[in-house]
PDB file of C-alpha atoms in Angstrom:
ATOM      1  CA  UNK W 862       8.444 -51.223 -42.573  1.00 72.00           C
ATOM      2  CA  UNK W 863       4.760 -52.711 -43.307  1.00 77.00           C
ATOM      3  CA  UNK W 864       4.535 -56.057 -43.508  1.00 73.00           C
ATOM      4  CA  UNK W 865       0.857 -57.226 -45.086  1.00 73.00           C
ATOM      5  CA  UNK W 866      -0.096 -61.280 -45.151  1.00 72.00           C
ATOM      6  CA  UNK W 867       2.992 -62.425 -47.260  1.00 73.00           C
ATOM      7  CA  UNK W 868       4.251 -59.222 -48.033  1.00 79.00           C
ATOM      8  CA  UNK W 869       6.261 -56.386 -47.155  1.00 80.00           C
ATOM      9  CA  UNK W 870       7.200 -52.190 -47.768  1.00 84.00           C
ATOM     10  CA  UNK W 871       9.690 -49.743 -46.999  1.00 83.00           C
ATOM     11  CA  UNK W 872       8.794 -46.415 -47.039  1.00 82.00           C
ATOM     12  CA  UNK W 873      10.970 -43.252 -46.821  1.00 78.00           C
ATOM     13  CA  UNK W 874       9.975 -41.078 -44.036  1.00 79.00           C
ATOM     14  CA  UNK W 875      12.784 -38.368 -44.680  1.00 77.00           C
ATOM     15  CA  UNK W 876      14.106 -37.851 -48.156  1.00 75.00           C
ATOM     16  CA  UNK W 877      14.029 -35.880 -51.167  1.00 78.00           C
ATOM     17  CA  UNK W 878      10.658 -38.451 -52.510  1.00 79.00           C
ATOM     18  CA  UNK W 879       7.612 -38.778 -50.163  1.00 75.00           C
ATOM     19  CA  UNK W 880       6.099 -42.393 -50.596  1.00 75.00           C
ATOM     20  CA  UNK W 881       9.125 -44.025 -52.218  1.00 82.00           C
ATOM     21  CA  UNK W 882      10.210 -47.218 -51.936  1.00 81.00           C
ATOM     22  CA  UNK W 883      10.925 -51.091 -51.932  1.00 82.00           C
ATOM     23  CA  UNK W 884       9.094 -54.222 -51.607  1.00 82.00           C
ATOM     24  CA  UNK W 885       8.592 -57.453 -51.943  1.00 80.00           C
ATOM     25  CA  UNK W 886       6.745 -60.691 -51.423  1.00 79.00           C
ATOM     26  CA  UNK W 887       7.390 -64.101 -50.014  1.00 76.00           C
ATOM     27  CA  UNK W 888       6.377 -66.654 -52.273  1.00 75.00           C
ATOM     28  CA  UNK W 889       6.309 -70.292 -51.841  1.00 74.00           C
ATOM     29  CA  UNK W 890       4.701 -73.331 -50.757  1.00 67.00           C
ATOM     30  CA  UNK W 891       2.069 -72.988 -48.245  1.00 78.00           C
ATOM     31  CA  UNK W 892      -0.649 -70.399 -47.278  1.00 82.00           C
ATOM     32  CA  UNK W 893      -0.735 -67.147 -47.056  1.00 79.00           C
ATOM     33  CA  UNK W 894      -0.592 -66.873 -43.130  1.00 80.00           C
ATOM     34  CA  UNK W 895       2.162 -69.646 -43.589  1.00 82.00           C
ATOM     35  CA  UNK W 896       4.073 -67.149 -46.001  1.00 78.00           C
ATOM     36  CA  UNK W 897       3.349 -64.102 -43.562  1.00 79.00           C
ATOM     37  CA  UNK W 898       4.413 -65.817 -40.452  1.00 80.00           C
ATOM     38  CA  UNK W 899       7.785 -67.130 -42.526  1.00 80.00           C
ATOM     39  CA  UNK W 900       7.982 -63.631 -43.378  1.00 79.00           C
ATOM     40  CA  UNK W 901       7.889 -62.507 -39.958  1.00 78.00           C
ATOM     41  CA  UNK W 902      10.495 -64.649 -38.729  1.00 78.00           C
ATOM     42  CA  UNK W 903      12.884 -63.738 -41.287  1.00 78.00           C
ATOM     43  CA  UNK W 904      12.618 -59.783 -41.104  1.00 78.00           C
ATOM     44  CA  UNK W 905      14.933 -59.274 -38.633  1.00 82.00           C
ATOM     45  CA  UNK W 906      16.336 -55.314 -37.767  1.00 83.00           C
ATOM     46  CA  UNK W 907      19.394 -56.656 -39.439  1.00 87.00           C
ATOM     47  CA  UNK W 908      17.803 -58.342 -42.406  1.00 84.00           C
ATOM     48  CA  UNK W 909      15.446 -55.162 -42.842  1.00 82.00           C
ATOM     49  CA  UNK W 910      18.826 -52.996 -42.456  1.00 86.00           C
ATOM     50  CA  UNK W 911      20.344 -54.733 -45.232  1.00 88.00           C
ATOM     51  CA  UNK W 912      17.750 -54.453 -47.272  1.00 83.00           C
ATOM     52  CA  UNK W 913      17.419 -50.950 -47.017  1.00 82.00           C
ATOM     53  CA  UNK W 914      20.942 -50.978 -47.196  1.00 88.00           C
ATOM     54  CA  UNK W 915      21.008 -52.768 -50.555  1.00 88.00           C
ATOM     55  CA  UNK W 916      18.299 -50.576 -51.893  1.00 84.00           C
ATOM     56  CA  UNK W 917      19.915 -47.477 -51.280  1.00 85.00           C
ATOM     57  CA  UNK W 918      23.303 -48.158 -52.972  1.00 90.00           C
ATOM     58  CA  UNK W 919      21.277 -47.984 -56.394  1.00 90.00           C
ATOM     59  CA  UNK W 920      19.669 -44.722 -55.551  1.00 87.00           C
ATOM     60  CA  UNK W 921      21.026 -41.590 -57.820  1.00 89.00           C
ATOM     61  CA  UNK W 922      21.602 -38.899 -55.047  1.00 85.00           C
ATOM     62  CA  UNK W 923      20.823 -35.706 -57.287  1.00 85.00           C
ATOM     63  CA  UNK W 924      17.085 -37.298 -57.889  1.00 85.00           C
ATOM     64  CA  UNK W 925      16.654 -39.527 -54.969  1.00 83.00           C
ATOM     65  CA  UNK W 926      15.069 -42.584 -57.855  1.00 85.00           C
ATOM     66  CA  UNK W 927      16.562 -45.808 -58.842  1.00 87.00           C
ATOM     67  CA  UNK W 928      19.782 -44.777 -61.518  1.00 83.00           C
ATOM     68  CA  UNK W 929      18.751 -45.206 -64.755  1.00 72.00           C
TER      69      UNK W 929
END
């Protein structure tokens, strides 16, 4: 995981697609450090687990995307 000012990524390291992944951003009130350092505090291992958790239940196994 990459987390960037307000924002963060999840990139696959092993898989059938190089590069792919999730993100997302934490809007709201306040700065951007504000936002990052909410951000921060709220990515726990088991919030970022169940995230990638999440994302991966919507994968299609045979092409490793999002199902259409």
């Amino acid at each position: 995981m990459t987390i960037r000012a307000d924002s963060f990524q999840f990139t696959w390291i092993k898989g059938p697609n190089p590069d792919y992944g999730f993100g997302g951003t934490l809007a709201g009130a306040g700065t951007e450090a504000d936002r990052a350092a909410m951000l921060a505090n709220l990515m726990t291992d088991q919030e970022a687990t169940s995230q990638i958790r999440a994302f991966l239940k919507d994968i299609d196994p045979a092409t490793g995307y999002l199902w259409d």
